PDB file of C-alpha atoms in Angstrom:
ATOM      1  CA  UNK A   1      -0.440  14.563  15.465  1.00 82.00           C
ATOM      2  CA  UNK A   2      -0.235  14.118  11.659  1.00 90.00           C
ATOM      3  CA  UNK A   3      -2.663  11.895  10.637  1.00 96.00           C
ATOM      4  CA  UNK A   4      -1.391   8.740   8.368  1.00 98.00           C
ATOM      5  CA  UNK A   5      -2.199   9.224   4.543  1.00 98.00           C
ATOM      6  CA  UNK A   6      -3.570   5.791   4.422  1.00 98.00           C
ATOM      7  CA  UNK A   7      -6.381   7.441   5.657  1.00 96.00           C
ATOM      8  CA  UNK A   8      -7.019   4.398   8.332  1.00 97.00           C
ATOM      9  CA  UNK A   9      -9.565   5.437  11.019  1.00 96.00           C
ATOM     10  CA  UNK A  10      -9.756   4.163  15.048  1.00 95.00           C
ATOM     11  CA  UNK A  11     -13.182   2.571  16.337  1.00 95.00           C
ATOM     12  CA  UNK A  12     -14.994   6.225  16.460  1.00 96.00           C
ATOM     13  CA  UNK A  13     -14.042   6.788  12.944  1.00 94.00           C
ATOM     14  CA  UNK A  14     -11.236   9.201  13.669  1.00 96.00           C
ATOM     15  CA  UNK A  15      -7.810   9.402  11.045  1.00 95.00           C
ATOM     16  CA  UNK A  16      -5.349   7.313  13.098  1.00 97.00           C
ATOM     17  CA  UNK A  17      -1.544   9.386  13.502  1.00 97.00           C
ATOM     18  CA  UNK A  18       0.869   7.473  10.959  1.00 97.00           C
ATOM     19  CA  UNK A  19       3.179   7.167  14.251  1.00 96.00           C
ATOM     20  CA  UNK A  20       0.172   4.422  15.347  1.00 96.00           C
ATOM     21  CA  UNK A  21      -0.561   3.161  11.843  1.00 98.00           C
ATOM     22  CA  UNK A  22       1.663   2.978   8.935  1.00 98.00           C
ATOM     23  CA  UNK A  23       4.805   4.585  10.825  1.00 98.00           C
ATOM     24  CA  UNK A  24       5.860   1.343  12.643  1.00 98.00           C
ATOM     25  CA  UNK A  25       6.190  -1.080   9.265  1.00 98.00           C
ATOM     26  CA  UNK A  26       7.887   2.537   7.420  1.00 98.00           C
ATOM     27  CA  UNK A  27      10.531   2.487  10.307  1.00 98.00           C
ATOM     28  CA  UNK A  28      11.581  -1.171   9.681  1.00 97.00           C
ATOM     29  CA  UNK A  29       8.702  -3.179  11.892  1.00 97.00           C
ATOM     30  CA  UNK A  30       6.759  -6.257   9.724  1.00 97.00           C
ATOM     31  CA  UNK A  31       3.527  -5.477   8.219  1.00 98.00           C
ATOM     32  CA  UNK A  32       0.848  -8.018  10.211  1.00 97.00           C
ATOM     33  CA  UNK A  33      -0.933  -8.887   7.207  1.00 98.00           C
ATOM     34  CA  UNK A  34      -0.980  -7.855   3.259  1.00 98.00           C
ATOM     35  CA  UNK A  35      -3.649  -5.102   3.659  1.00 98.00           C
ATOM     36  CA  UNK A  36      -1.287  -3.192   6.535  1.00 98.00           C
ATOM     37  CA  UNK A  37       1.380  -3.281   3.972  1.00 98.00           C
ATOM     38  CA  UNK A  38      -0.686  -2.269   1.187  1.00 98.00           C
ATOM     39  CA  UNK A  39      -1.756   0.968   3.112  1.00 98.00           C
ATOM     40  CA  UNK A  40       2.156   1.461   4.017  1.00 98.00           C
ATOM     41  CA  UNK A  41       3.290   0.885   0.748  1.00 98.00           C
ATOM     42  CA  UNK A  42       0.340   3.629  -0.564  1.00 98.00           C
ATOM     43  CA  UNK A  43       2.137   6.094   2.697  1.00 98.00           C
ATOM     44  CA  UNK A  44       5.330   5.561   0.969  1.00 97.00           C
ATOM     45  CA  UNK A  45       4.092   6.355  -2.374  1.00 97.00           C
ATOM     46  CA  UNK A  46       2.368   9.777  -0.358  1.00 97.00           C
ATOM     47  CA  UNK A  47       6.037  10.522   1.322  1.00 96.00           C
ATOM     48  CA  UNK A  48       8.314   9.386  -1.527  1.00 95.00           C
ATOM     49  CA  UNK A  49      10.103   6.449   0.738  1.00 96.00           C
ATOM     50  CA  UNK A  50      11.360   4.639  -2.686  1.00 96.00           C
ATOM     51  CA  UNK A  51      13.437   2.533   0.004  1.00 96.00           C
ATOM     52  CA  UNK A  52      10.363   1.432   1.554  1.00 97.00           C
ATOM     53  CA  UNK A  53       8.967   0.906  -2.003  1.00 97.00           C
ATOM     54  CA  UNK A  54      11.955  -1.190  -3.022  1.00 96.00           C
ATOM     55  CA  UNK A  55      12.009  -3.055  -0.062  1.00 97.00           C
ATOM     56  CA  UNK A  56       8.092  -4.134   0.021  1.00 98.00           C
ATOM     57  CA  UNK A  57       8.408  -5.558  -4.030  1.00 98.00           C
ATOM     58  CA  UNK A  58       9.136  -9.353  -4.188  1.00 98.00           C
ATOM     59  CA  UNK A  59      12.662  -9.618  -5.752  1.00 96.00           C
ATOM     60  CA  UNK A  60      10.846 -11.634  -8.560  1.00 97.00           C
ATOM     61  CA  UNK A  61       8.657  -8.788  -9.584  1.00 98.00           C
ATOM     62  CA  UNK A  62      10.603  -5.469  -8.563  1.00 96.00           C
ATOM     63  CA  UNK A  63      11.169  -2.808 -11.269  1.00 95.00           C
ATOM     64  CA  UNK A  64      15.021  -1.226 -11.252  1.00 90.00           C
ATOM     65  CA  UNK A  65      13.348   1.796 -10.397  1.00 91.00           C
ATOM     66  CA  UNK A  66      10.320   2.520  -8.223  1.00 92.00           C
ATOM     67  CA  UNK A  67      10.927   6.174  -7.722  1.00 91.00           C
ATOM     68  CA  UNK A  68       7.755   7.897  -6.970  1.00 90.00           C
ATOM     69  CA  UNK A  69       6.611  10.295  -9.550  1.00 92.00           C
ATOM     70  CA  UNK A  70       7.432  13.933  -8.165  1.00 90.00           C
ATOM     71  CA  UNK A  71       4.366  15.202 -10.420  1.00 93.00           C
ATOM     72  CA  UNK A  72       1.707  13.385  -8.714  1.00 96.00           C
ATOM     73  CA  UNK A  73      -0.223  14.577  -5.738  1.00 96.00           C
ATOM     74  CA  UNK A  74      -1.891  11.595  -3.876  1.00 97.00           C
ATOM     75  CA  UNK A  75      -5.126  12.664  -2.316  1.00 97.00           C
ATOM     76  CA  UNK A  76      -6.832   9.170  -0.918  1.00 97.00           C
ATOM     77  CA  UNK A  77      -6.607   5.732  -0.333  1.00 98.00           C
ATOM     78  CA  UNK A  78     -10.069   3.429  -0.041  1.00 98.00           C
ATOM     79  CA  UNK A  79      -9.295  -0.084   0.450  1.00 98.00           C
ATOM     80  CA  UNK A  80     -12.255  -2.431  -0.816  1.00 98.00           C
ATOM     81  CA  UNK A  81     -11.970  -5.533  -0.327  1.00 98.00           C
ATOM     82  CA  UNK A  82      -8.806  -7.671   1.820  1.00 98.00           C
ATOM     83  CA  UNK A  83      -8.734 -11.343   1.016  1.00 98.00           C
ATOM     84  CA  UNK A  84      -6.677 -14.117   3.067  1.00 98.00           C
ATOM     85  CA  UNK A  85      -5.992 -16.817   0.745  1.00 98.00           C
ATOM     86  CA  UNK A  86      -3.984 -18.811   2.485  1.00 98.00           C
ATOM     87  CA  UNK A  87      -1.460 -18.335   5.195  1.00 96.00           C
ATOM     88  CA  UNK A  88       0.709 -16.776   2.770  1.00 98.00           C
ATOM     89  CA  UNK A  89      -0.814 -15.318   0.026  1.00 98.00           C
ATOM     90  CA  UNK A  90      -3.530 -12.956   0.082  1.00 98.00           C
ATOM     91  CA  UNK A  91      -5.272  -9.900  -2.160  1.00 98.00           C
ATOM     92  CA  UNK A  92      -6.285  -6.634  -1.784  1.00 98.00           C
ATOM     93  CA  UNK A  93      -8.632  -4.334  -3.899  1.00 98.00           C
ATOM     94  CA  UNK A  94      -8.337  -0.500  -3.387  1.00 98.00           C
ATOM     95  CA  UNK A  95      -9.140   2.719  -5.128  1.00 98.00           C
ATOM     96  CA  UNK A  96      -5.763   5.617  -5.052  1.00 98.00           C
ATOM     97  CA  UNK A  97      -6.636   8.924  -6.128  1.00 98.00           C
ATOM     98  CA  UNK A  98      -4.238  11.392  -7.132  1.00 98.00           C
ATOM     99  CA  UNK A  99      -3.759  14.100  -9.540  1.00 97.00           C
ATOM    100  CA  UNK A 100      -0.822  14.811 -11.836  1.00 95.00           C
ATOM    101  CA  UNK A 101      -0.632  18.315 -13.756  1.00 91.00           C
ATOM    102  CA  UNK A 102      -4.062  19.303 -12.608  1.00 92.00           C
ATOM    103  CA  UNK A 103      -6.177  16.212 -13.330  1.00 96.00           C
ATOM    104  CA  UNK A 104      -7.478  13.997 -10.997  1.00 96.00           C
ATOM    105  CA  UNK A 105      -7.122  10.384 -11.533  1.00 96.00           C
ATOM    106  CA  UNK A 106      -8.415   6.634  -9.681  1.00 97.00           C
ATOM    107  CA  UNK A 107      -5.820   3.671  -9.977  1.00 97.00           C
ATOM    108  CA  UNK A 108      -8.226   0.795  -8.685  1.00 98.00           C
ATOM    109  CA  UNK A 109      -5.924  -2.093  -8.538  1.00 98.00           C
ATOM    110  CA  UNK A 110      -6.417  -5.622  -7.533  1.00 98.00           C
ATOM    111  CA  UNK A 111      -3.089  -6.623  -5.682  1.00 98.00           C
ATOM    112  CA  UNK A 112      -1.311 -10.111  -4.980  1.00 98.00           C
ATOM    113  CA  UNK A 113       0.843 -10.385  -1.971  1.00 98.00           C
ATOM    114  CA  UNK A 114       2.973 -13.636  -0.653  1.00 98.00           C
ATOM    115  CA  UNK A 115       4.543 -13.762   2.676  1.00 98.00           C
ATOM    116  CA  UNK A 116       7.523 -15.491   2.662  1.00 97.00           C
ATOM    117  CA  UNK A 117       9.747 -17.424   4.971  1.00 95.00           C
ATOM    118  CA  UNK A 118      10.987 -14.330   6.834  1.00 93.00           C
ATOM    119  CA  UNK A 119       7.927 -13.387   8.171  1.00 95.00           C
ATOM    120  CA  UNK A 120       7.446 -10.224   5.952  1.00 98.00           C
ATOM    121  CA  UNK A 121       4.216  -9.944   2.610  1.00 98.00           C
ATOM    122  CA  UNK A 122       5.817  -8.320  -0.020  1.00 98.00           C
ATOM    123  CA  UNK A 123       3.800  -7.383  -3.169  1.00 98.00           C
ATOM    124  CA  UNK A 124       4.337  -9.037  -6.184  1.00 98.00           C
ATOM    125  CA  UNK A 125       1.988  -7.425  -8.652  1.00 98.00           C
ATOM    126  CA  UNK A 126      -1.846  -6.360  -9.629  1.00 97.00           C
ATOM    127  CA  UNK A 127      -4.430  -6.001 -12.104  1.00 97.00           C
ATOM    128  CA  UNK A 128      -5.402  -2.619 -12.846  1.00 96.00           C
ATOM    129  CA  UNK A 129      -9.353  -2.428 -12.898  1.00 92.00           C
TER     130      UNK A 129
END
């Protein structure tokens, strides 16, 4: 079993499979809340799913293009902090680590998230820390 790049653990602190964690909301299936998509959307950036990418933006805040950079090699996702601010609008904090032409790098990013009427969070945008 391949475990999910999200790097999400079970109860005993072992890497969950990304068929049990991040595959469901990759295949189509609602994230449950904004910090579930925020560890997809972090997968997608790991497997290059700029469908997944495009389809997780708010409308109001998508780029044209979201292709993931071929250059950069994503090596670890820590998530700090998940706040519910309301029923549909929450935050998350997290630390992504990659490296890009041999340097290693730490995007630590506040994120906003809104659910809206279908159902799904999408993420609207973030403050870089």
């Amino acid at each position: 079993m391949k475990p999910c790049p999200c790097g999400r653990t079970d109860r005993r602190g072992r890497p969950l499979p990304q068929d049990q964690c991040c595959g469901p909301w990759l295949a189509g299936a609602p994230a449950p809340d904004a910090e579930a998509l925020m560890r997809s959307r972090y997968t997608a950036y790991v497997l290059g799913d700029e469908a997944y990418l495009l389809a997780t933006w708010h409308p109001r805040t998508r780029p044209a293009d979201v292709r993931p950079d071929p250059a950069v090699k994503w090596l670890g996702l820590e998530v700090r902090d998940h706040r519910v601010l309301d029923a549909s609008h929450a935050e998350v904090e997290f630390v992504a680590r990659y490296r890009v032409q041999g340097r290693g790098t730490r995007l630590h990013e506040r994120s906003r998230f809104v659910r809206e009427d279908d159902g799904r969070w999408y993420y609207v945008d973030g403050d870089v820390r």
